[in-house]
Coordinates of C-alpha atoms in Angstrom, one line a residue:
M1 CA 0.0 0.0 0.0
F2 CA 2.7 2.5 1.0
N3 CA 5.3 1.4 -1.6
S4 CA 5.4 4.7 -3.4
L5 CA 5.6 6.8 -0.2
S6 CA 8.2 4.5 1.3
D7 CA 10.4 4.7 -1.9
R8 CA 10.2 8.5 -1.9
L9 CA 11.0 8.9 1.8
T10 CA 13.9 6.3 1.7
A11 CA 15.4 8.1 -1.3
T12 CA 15.1 11.4 0.6
F13 CA 16.9 10.1 3.6
K14 CA 19.8 8.7 1.5
N15 CA 20.8 12.2 0.7
L16 CA 21.5 12.9 4.4
R17 CA 23.8 10.0 5.0
G18 CA 27.4 10.8 5.9
K19 CA 26.7 14.5 6.7
G20 CA 28.3 15.5 10.0
R21 CA 26.3 18.7 10.1
L22 CA 23.0 19.8 8.5
T23 CA 22.5 23.3 7.4
E24 CA 19.1 25.0 7.3
A25 CA 19.1 24.6 3.5
D26 CA 19.6 20.8 4.0
V27 CA 16.6 20.7 6.3
D28 CA 14.4 22.7 4.0
A29 CA 15.3 20.5 1.1
T30 CA 14.5 17.4 3.1
V31 CA 11.2 18.8 4.4
R32 CA 10.3 19.8 0.8
E33 CA 10.8 16.3 -0.5
I34 CA 8.8 14.8 2.5
R35 CA 5.9 17.3 1.6
R36 CA 5.9 16.1 -2.0
A37 CA 6.0 12.5 -1.0
L38 CA 3.0 12.9 1.3
L39 CA 1.0 14.9 -1.3
D40 CA 1.7 12.3 -4.0
A41 CA 0.4 9.7 -1.5
D42 CA -3.0 11.5 -1.4
V43 CA -2.5 12.7 2.2
A44 CA -4.8 15.6 3.0
V45 CA -3.2 19.0 2.5
P46 CA -3.9 20.3 6.1
V47 CA -2.3 17.1 7.5
V48 CA 0.8 17.5 5.3
R49 CA 1.2 21.1 6.3
E50 CA 0.9 20.3 10.0
F51 CA 3.2 17.3 9.7
T52 CA 6.0 19.0 7.8
G53 CA 5.8 22.0 10.1
R54 CA 6.5 19.9 13.1
V55 CA 9.3 18.0 11.4
R56 CA 11.0 21.2 10.3
E57 CA 10.7 22.8 13.7
R58 CA 12.3 19.7 15.4
A59 CA 14.9 19.3 12.7
L60 CA 16.2 22.8 13.2
G61 CA 16.2 22.4 17.0
A62 CA 18.9 21.3 19.4
E63 CA 18.1 17.6 19.2
V64 CA 19.5 17.5 15.6
S65 CA 22.3 20.0 15.9
A66 CA 23.7 18.3 18.9
A67 CA 23.4 14.7 17.5
L68 CA 26.4 12.7 16.5
N69 CA 24.5 11.6 13.3
P70 CA 22.1 14.3 12.2
G71 CA 20.7 12.2 9.3
Q72 CA 19.6 9.4 11.5
Q73 CA 18.2 11.9 14.0
I74 CA 15.9 13.3 11.3
V75 CA 14.7 9.8 10.4
K76 CA 13.9 9.3 14.1
I77 CA 11.9 12.6 14.1
V78 CA 9.9 11.6 11.0
N79 CA 9.3 8.2 12.5
E80 CA 8.0 9.7 15.7
E81 CA 5.8 12.1 13.8
L82 CA 4.4 9.4 11.6
V83 CA 3.5 7.4 14.8
E84 CA 1.7 10.4 16.1
I85 CA -0.2 11.1 12.9
L86 CA -1.3 7.5 12.8
G87 CA -2.8 7.6 16.3
G88 CA 0.1 7.4 18.7
E89 CA -0.7 4.2 20.6
T90 CA -2.3 0.9 19.8
R91 CA -6.0 1.1 20.6
R92 CA -7.9 -2.0 21.6
I93 CA -11.6 -2.8 21.9
R94 CA -13.3 -1.5 25.1
L95 CA -15.1 -4.5 26.4
A96 CA -18.4 -4.2 28.3
K97 CA -18.4 -4.9 32.0
N98 CA -21.8 -6.4 32.0
G99 CA -23.6 -8.2 29.1
P100 CA -22.3 -8.6 25.6
T101 CA -19.9 -6.0 24.0
V102 CA -21.8 -4.4 21.1
I103 CA -19.7 -3.4 18.1
M104 CA -21.5 -1.4 15.3
L105 CA -19.9 -1.1 11.8
A106 CA -20.6 1.9 9.6
G107 CA -19.2 3.2 6.3
L108 CA -19.8 3.8 2.6
Q109 CA -21.3 1.1 0.5
G110 CA -18.5 -0.9 -1.1
A111 CA -16.0 -0.2 1.7
G112 CA -16.0 -3.9 2.7
K113 CA -18.0 -3.8 5.9
T114 CA -19.7 -7.2 5.5
T115 CA -16.5 -9.0 4.7
L116 CA -14.7 -7.2 7.5
A117 CA -17.4 -8.2 10.0
G118 CA -16.5 -11.9 9.3
K119 CA -12.8 -11.1 9.7
L120 CA -13.3 -9.2 13.0
S121 CA -15.4 -12.1 14.3
K122 CA -12.8 -14.6 13.4
W123 CA -10.1 -12.5 15.1
L124 CA -12.2 -12.1 18.2
K125 CA -12.8 -15.8 18.4
S126 CA -9.0 -16.4 18.2
Q127 CA -8.7 -14.1 21.2
G128 CA -11.0 -16.3 23.3
H129 CA -14.3 -14.5 22.7
S130 CA -17.7 -15.9 21.5
P131 CA -18.9 -13.4 18.9
M132 CA -22.2 -13.3 17.0
L133 CA -22.9 -11.4 13.7
V134 CA -26.2 -9.5 13.2
A135 CA -27.4 -8.8 9.7
C136 CA -28.8 -5.3 9.6
D137 CA -28.0 -4.4 6.0
L138 CA -31.4 -5.0 4.5
Q139 CA -31.1 -2.6 1.6
R140 CA -28.2 -4.0 -0.5
P141 CA -29.3 -7.0 -2.5
N142 CA -28.1 -10.3 -1.0
A143 CA -26.1 -8.5 1.7
V144 CA -27.7 -10.9 4.3
T145 CA -26.7 -13.9 2.3
Q146 CA -23.1 -12.6 2.0
L147 CA -22.9 -12.1 5.7
Q148 CA -24.1 -15.7 6.3
V149 CA -21.4 -17.0 3.9
V150 CA -18.7 -15.0 5.6
G151 CA -20.0 -16.1 9.1
Q152 CA -19.8 -19.7 7.9
R153 CA -16.2 -19.3 6.8
A154 CA -15.3 -17.7 10.1
N155 CA -17.3 -20.4 12.0
V156 CA -19.4 -17.8 13.8
P157 CA -23.2 -17.8 14.1
V158 CA -25.2 -15.1 12.2
F159 CA -28.5 -13.7 13.4
A160 CA -30.6 -12.9 10.3
P161 CA -34.4 -13.0 10.9
H162 CA -35.0 -11.0 7.7
P163 CA -33.7 -12.1 4.3
G164 CA -33.3 -8.4 3.2
A165 CA -33.5 -7.3 -0.4
T166 CA -32.7 -9.7 -3.3
S167 CA -32.0 -9.0 -6.9
A168 CA -35.5 -10.1 -7.8
E169 CA -37.2 -7.9 -5.1
L170 CA -35.5 -4.5 -5.5
D171 CA -38.9 -2.7 -5.5
Q172 CA -40.2 -4.4 -2.4
P173 CA -39.6 -2.6 0.9
A174 CA -37.0 -4.1 3.2
G175 CA -37.4 -5.0 6.8
D176 CA -36.7 -2.8 9.9
P177 CA -33.0 -2.8 10.5
V178 CA -33.4 -1.1 13.9
A179 CA -35.7 -3.9 15.2
V180 CA -33.3 -6.5 13.8
A181 CA -30.4 -4.9 15.6
R182 CA -32.3 -4.7 18.9
A183 CA -33.4 -8.3 18.6
G184 CA -29.9 -9.4 17.7
V185 CA -28.4 -8.0 20.9
E186 CA -31.1 -9.6 23.0
E187 CA -30.5 -13.0 21.2
A188 CA -26.7 -12.7 21.9
R189 CA -27.5 -12.0 25.6
Q190 CA -29.7 -15.1 25.9
K191 CA -27.3 -17.4 24.1
L192 CA -24.3 -16.0 26.2
H193 CA -22.3 -14.5 23.3
D194 CA -19.9 -12.0 24.8
V195 CA -19.5 -9.9 21.6
V196 CA -22.1 -8.8 19.1
I197 CA -21.0 -7.3 15.7
V198 CA -23.8 -5.4 13.9
D199 CA -23.4 -5.0 10.2
T200 CA -25.3 -1.9 9.0
A201 CA -26.2 -0.7 5.5
G202 CA -23.7 1.5 3.6
R203 CA -24.6 4.6 1.8
L204 CA -23.5 6.3 -1.5
G205 CA -22.1 9.8 -0.9
V206 CA -24.3 12.2 1.0
D207 CA -27.4 10.1 1.9
A208 CA -29.3 11.7 4.7
D209 CA -31.9 8.9 5.0
M210 CA -29.2 6.2 5.4
M211 CA -27.3 8.3 7.9
E212 CA -30.4 8.8 10.0
Q213 CA -31.0 5.0 9.9
A214 CA -27.5 4.5 11.3
R215 CA -28.2 7.0 14.1
Q216 CA -31.4 5.2 15.0
I217 CA -29.5 1.9 15.2
R218 CA -26.9 3.5 17.4
R219 CA -29.5 4.8 19.8
A220 CA -31.3 1.5 19.9
I221 CA -28.4 -0.8 20.8
V222 CA -26.0 1.7 22.5
P223 CA -22.8 0.1 21.2
N224 CA -19.6 0.0 23.1
E225 CA -17.7 0.6 19.9
V226 CA -18.7 2.2 16.6
L227 CA -16.1 1.3 14.0
F228 CA -15.9 3.4 10.8
V229 CA -14.8 1.1 7.9
I230 CA -13.0 3.1 5.2
D231 CA -11.5 1.9 1.9
S232 CA -7.7 2.6 2.1
M233 CA -7.8 3.4 -1.7
I234 CA -10.4 6.2 -1.4
G235 CA -7.8 9.0 -1.8
Q236 CA -8.4 12.7 -0.9
D237 CA -12.1 12.2 -0.3
A238 CA -11.3 10.1 2.8
V239 CA -11.3 13.2 5.0
N240 CA -14.7 14.5 3.9
T241 CA -16.3 11.0 4.3
A242 CA -14.8 10.5 7.7
L243 CA -15.9 13.9 9.0
A244 CA -19.5 13.2 7.7
F245 CA -19.7 9.9 9.5
D246 CA -18.2 11.3 12.6
E247 CA -20.8 14.0 12.7
G248 CA -23.6 11.4 11.9
V249 CA -22.8 8.5 14.2
N250 CA -19.8 9.7 16.3
F251 CA -17.7 6.7 15.6
T252 CA -15.0 5.6 18.2
G253 CA -12.5 3.9 16.0
I254 CA -11.4 3.4 12.4
V255 CA -10.8 0.2 10.4
L256 CA -8.8 0.4 7.2
S257 CA -10.0 -2.1 4.6
K258 CA -8.1 -3.2 1.4
L259 CA -4.7 -2.2 2.9
D260 CA -3.1 -4.7 0.5
G261 CA -4.2 -2.7 -2.5
D262 CA -1.9 -0.8 -4.9
A263 CA -3.2 2.7 -4.1
R264 CA -1.1 5.4 -2.5
G265 CA -2.6 5.0 1.0
G266 CA -3.1 8.6 2.0
A267 CA -6.3 7.7 3.8
A268 CA -4.5 6.0 6.6
L269 CA -2.4 9.0 7.3
S270 CA -5.2 11.5 7.0
V271 CA -8.3 10.2 8.7
A272 CA -6.9 9.6 12.2
S273 CA -5.2 13.0 12.3
V274 CA -8.3 15.0 11.1
T275 CA -10.9 13.2 13.2
G276 CA -8.8 12.6 16.2
K277 CA -10.1 9.0 16.3
P278 CA -7.6 6.1 16.3
V279 CA -7.1 3.5 13.6
M280 CA -7.9 0.2 15.4
F281 CA -7.7 -2.6 12.8
A282 CA -6.6 -3.2 9.2
S283 CA -7.7 -5.6 6.6
T284 CA -4.7 -6.9 4.7
G285 CA -6.1 -9.4 2.2
E286 CA -9.1 -11.3 0.9
G287 CA -8.9 -14.2 3.2
V288 CA -10.8 -14.4 6.5
D289 CA -7.5 -14.5 8.4
D290 CA -6.1 -11.4 6.6
F291 CA -6.9 -9.1 9.5
E292 CA -4.7 -7.5 12.2
L293 CA -4.6 -5.1 15.1
F294 CA -3.3 -1.7 13.9
H295 CA 0.0 -0.7 15.6
P296 CA 0.9 2.9 14.6
D297 CA 4.6 2.4 15.5
R298 CA 4.9 -0.7 13.4
M299 CA 3.1 0.9 10.5
A300 CA 5.5 3.9 10.6
S301 CA 8.4 1.4 10.6
R302 CA 7.0 -0.2 7.5
I303 CA 6.6 3.1 5.7
L304 CA 10.2 4.1 6.5
D305 CA 11.4 0.6 5.3
M306 CA 12.6 -0.3 8.8
G307 CA 10.5 -3.5 8.8
D308 CA 7.9 -4.9 11.2
V309 CA 9.6 -7.8 12.9
L310 CA 7.3 -7.8 15.9
T311 CA 4.2 -8.6 13.7
L312 CA 6.3 -11.2 11.9
I313 CA 7.1 -12.9 15.2
E314 CA 3.5 -12.7 16.4
Q315 CA 2.3 -14.4 13.2
A316 CA 5.0 -17.1 13.6
E317 CA 4.0 -17.8 17.2
K318 CA 0.3 -18.0 16.2
S319 CA 0.8 -20.5 13.4
W320 CA 3.9 -22.4 14.5
D321 CA 3.5 -26.0 15.6
K322 CA 5.1 -26.1 19.1
D323 CA 5.4 -29.9 19.0
E324 CA 7.2 -29.8 15.6
A325 CA 9.5 -27.0 16.9
A326 CA 10.4 -29.1 19.9
R327 CA 11.0 -32.2 17.7
M328 CA 13.4 -30.2 15.5
A329 CA 15.2 -28.7 18.6
K330 CA 15.7 -32.2 20.0
K331 CA 17.0 -33.3 16.6
F332 CA 19.5 -30.5 16.6
A333 CA 20.6 -31.2 20.1
D334 CA 21.2 -34.9 19.2
Q335 CA 23.0 -33.8 16.0
E336 CA 20.8 -36.0 13.9
E337 CA 20.8 -35.7 10.1
F338 CA 18.5 -33.1 8.6
T339 CA 16.3 -35.0 6.1
L340 CA 13.9 -34.1 3.3
D341 CA 11.0 -35.0 5.7
D342 CA 12.3 -32.4 8.1
F343 CA 12.6 -30.0 5.1
L344 CA 9.0 -30.7 4.1
A345 CA 7.8 -30.1 7.6
Q346 CA 9.5 -26.7 7.8
M347 CA 8.0 -25.7 4.4
Q348 CA 4.5 -26.6 5.7
Q349 CA 5.2 -24.5 8.8
I350 CA 6.1 -21.5 6.7
R351 CA 3.0 -22.1 4.5
N352 CA 0.8 -21.9 7.6
M353 CA 2.1 -18.4 8.4
G354 CA 0.5 -17.0 5.2
S355 CA 1.8 -15.2 2.2
M356 CA 5.6 -15.4 1.7
K357 CA 5.5 -12.0 0.0
K358 CA 3.8 -10.3 3.0
M359 CA 6.2 -11.9 5.4
L360 CA 9.3 -10.9 3.5
M361 CA 8.0 -7.3 3.0
M362 CA 8.0 -7.0 6.8
M363 CA 11.8 -7.5 6.9
P364 CA 14.0 -4.3 7.2
G365 CA 15.2 -3.1 3.9
A366 CA 12.6 -5.1 1.9
Q367 CA 11.8 -2.1 -0.3
N368 CA 15.3 -2.5 -1.9
I369 CA 14.3 -5.9 -3.2
R370 CA 10.6 -5.2 -3.7
Q371 CA 10.7 -5.9 -7.5
Q372 CA 12.2 -9.3 -6.9
L373 CA 9.6 -10.0 -4.2
E374 CA 6.7 -9.0 -6.5
Q375 CA 8.0 -11.4 -9.1
F376 CA 8.1 -14.2 -6.5
D377 CA 5.7 -17.0 -7.3
E378 CA 3.8 -18.2 -4.2
R379 CA 3.2 -21.5 -6.0
E380 CA 6.9 -22.3 -5.8
I381 CA 6.2 -23.8 -2.3
D382 CA 3.5 -26.0 -3.8
R383 CA 6.0 -27.3 -6.5
V384 CA 8.6 -28.0 -3.8
E385 CA 6.1 -29.9 -1.7
A386 CA 5.0 -31.9 -4.8
I387 CA 8.6 -32.8 -5.6
V388 CA 9.3 -34.0 -2.1
R389 CA 6.1 -36.0 -1.9
S390 CA 6.9 -37.7 -5.1
M391 CA 9.9 -39.3 -3.5
T392 CA 9.8 -42.6 -1.6
P393 CA 10.4 -42.6 2.2
H394 CA 13.8 -44.1 1.7
E395 CA 14.8 -41.4 -0.9
R396 CA 13.8 -38.7 1.6
L397 CA 16.0 -40.2 4.3
A398 CA 19.0 -40.8 1.9
P399 CA 18.7 -38.3 -1.0
K400 CA 22.2 -39.3 -2.2
I401 CA 20.7 -42.5 -3.7
I402 CA 18.5 -40.4 -6.1
N403 CA 20.2 -41.1 -9.4
G404 CA 19.2 -40.0 -12.9
S405 CA 16.3 -42.5 -13.4
R406 CA 14.9 -41.7 -10.0
R407 CA 15.1 -37.9 -10.7
A408 CA 13.2 -38.5 -14.0
R409 CA 10.5 -40.5 -12.1
I410 CA 10.2 -37.8 -9.4
A411 CA 9.9 -35.1 -12.1
R412 CA 7.1 -37.0 -13.8
G413 CA 5.3 -37.6 -10.5
S414 CA 5.4 -34.0 -9.5
G415 CA 4.7 -32.5 -12.9
V416 CA 8.0 -30.5 -13.1
H417 CA 11.2 -30.6 -15.1
V418 CA 14.2 -32.7 -14.0
S419 CA 16.2 -29.4 -13.7
E420 CA 13.8 -28.3 -10.9
V421 CA 14.4 -31.6 -9.1
N422 CA 18.1 -31.1 -9.5
G423 CA 17.8 -27.5 -8.2
L424 CA 15.9 -28.6 -5.1
L425 CA 18.3 -31.3 -4.2
E426 CA 21.2 -28.9 -4.5
R427 CA 19.5 -26.3 -2.3
F428 CA 18.7 -29.1 0.2
A429 CA 22.3 -30.2 0.3
Q430 CA 23.4 -26.7 1.1
A431 CA 20.7 -26.4 3.8
Q432 CA 21.8 -29.8 5.2
K433 CA 25.4 -28.5 5.5
M434 CA 24.2 -25.3 7.2
M435 CA 22.1 -27.3 9.7
K436 CA 25.1 -29.5 10.5
K437 CA 27.3 -26.5 11.2
M438 CA 24.6 -24.9 13.4
A439 CA 24.3 -28.1 15.4
Q440 CA 28.0 -28.3 15.9
G441 CA 28.5 -24.8 17.3
G442 CA 26.2 -22.0 16.1
M443 CA 25.8 -20.3 12.8
P444 CA 29.1 -20.1 10.8
G445 CA 30.4 -16.6 10.3
M446 CA 28.5 -15.2 13.3
P447 CA 30.9 -14.6 16.1
G448 CA 29.6 -15.0 19.6
M449 CA 26.6 -17.0 18.6
P450 CA 26.3 -19.9 21.1
G451 CA 25.6 -23.4 20.0
L452 CA 22.2 -25.0 20.7
P453 CA 21.7 -26.7 24.1
G454 CA 23.2 -30.1 24.0
A455 CA 24.6 -29.6 20.5
G456 CA 28.2 -29.8 21.6
G457 CA 29.3 -26.2 21.5
G458 CA 32.9 -27.2 21.8
A459 CA 32.8 -29.5 18.8
R460 CA 34.5 -26.9 16.6
K461 CA 37.3 -26.4 19.3
N462 CA 37.8 -30.1 19.6
A463 CA 37.9 -30.4 15.8
K464 CA 41.0 -28.3 15.7
N465 CA 42.9 -30.7 18.0
A466 CA 41.5 -33.8 16.3
P467 CA 44.0 -35.6 14.0
K468 CA 43.4 -34.9 10.3
K469 CA 42.3 -37.7 8.1
K470 CA 45.0 -39.0 5.8
A471 CA 44.2 -38.3 2.2
K472 CA 43.7 -41.3 -0.1
S473 CA 46.6 -42.0 -2.4
G474 CA 46.2 -41.5 -6.2
N475 CA 48.4 -44.5 -6.8
P476 CA 46.2 -47.6 -7.4
A477 CA 48.7 -50.0 -5.9
K478 CA 49.3 -47.8 -2.9
A479 CA 45.5 -47.3 -2.4
A480 CA 44.9 -51.0 -2.4
Q481 CA 47.6 -51.5 0.2
E482 CA 46.0 -48.8 2.4
R483 CA 42.6 -50.5 2.1
K484 CA 44.2 -53.9 3.2
E485 CA 45.8 -52.2 6.2
A486 CA 42.5 -50.5 7.1
E487 CA 40.6 -53.9 6.9
A488 CA 43.3 -55.5 9.1
R489 CA 42.9 -52.8 11.7
R490 CA 39.1 -53.2 11.8
A491 CA 39.5 -56.9 12.1
N492 CA 41.9 -56.6 15.0
A493 CA 39.6 -54.1 16.7
A494 CA 36.6 -56.4 16.4
K495 CA 38.6 -59.4 17.8
A496 CA 39.7 -57.3 20.8
L497 CA 36.0 -56.6 21.8
P498 CA 34.8 -58.4 24.9
T499 CA 32.4 -61.4 24.6
G500 CA 29.0 -60.4 23.5
A501 CA 30.0 -56.9 22.5
A502 CA 29.8 -57.4 18.8
F503 CA 26.0 -57.4 18.5
G504 CA 25.6 -60.8 20.1
Q505 CA 28.6 -62.5 18.5
Q506 CA 31.0 -64.4 20.6
G507 CA 34.0 -62.3 19.6
G508 CA 35.4 -62.5 16.1
D509 CA 34.7 -60.4 13.1
F510 CA 31.5 -58.3 12.7
D511 CA 29.0 -59.3 10.0
P512 CA 26.7 -56.4 9.1
S513 CA 24.3 -58.7 7.3
Q514 CA 22.9 -59.7 10.7
L515 CA 21.6 -56.1 11.1
N516 CA 19.3 -56.3 8.0
L517 CA 20.8 -53.1 6.7
P518 CA 19.9 -51.6 3.3
K519 CA 21.6 -53.2 0.2
G520 CA 25.1 -51.9 -0.3
F521 CA 25.5 -50.7 3.3
D522 CA 28.1 -53.4 3.8
K523 CA 30.4 -51.6 1.3
F524 CA 30.0 -48.5 3.4
L525 CA 31.3 -50.4 6.4
G526 CA 34.3 -51.7 4.4
K527 CA 33.0 -55.3 3.9

């Protein structure tokens, strides 16, 4: 959403790098670029004027002139002012002390209220609440049916005593939405739902009748929260719309829908500042789970390309399988081999977190590789999973046995080219090496990083003192002699074992065939 704004601001701050002192001309030039970037992003003119005024005043003050790095100090000032313009602090739903918490949704027609009602109910359910949806949009054709479908996807009950208008009954009068809202709150109270979400009808532009209907519903149900749902792509008209709804229904919070769109996103920066009401939630996609609590500080970090690692961690904690994580941790601690089954399990864990593009865009500096991220094909994970699932269990445990004919069979089974199978196996081999180094003593090339618990943090230190393996000779006769000597040493070591030590044998040489090992494993043991 904020890609254009983020690019402009990032380019502006690059000009400040390396400057030990900023002149008034430097500050004026920076503020001028910030003003242009905000206006291009459709931020309201009064908001831009106020924002840049505060930035200029602080940039010319003592906090910048006395700073060791003035450029970074200006970035800090812009970040703090962005947080302030977005609402300052994270605002959560005020829950009712007695009875169900009533949440009323209001906004223009087409802003996404009905879909957002389902997303909000799903989010509240994940927070431990028991929500219920009430269908009060009886004007828009099939709005009630849409809410019922959304409620089914979110696995949340919907109170809809009136079917509302349908495409075949446009001329027939709709039911009484005020009565439906009042009955819905009473139904939730009787069935012990602790949250009621009332979906009201939207309006087109200035519609006094529909606004009066929203006022009547507000008076009838006395909601704890009135959330104004606004399309993030609405542009400069966002301020006028927000002021009209604030005057009409006195909303308590703002929800930004379609925040994943490609518009410039000025609405998010304008509405909260003009109305003085906080942005509480944001809809970030089409799925019922694409919904998140709005954090002004994190959004400001995204705009300035500083990433949003906290949200990324929260998503990981929400979707990560703790049992699988514990199994992998134990595997590292025991220094067991990382297999393709483990690789597949990790891929599925990542898939559960949602879109790879969205996750990667939350990383600091993601704007620098945005073009590559936009070209990333989300179906790549599906292809990788198909390739791994086309392998036999033994091939996943021992990928080195996958020869040319096996690779061709795997490619046919997964519907890809052999080159893609080759590429996956090469990437897996690199991942396997990295995992082995991590288990032996932390990430390579990262000084001070401790090894995993029980992973033998001193393995690397001991490896220095360990005797180096003697290289095999290139002379065939000499190599044959070395093999004979190695076999003799193994035979002597086996004979020296105490009775019963050699897997139940009464001394003597060790026969690997008794272990029922895979074919060819005896050659690995030197037999």
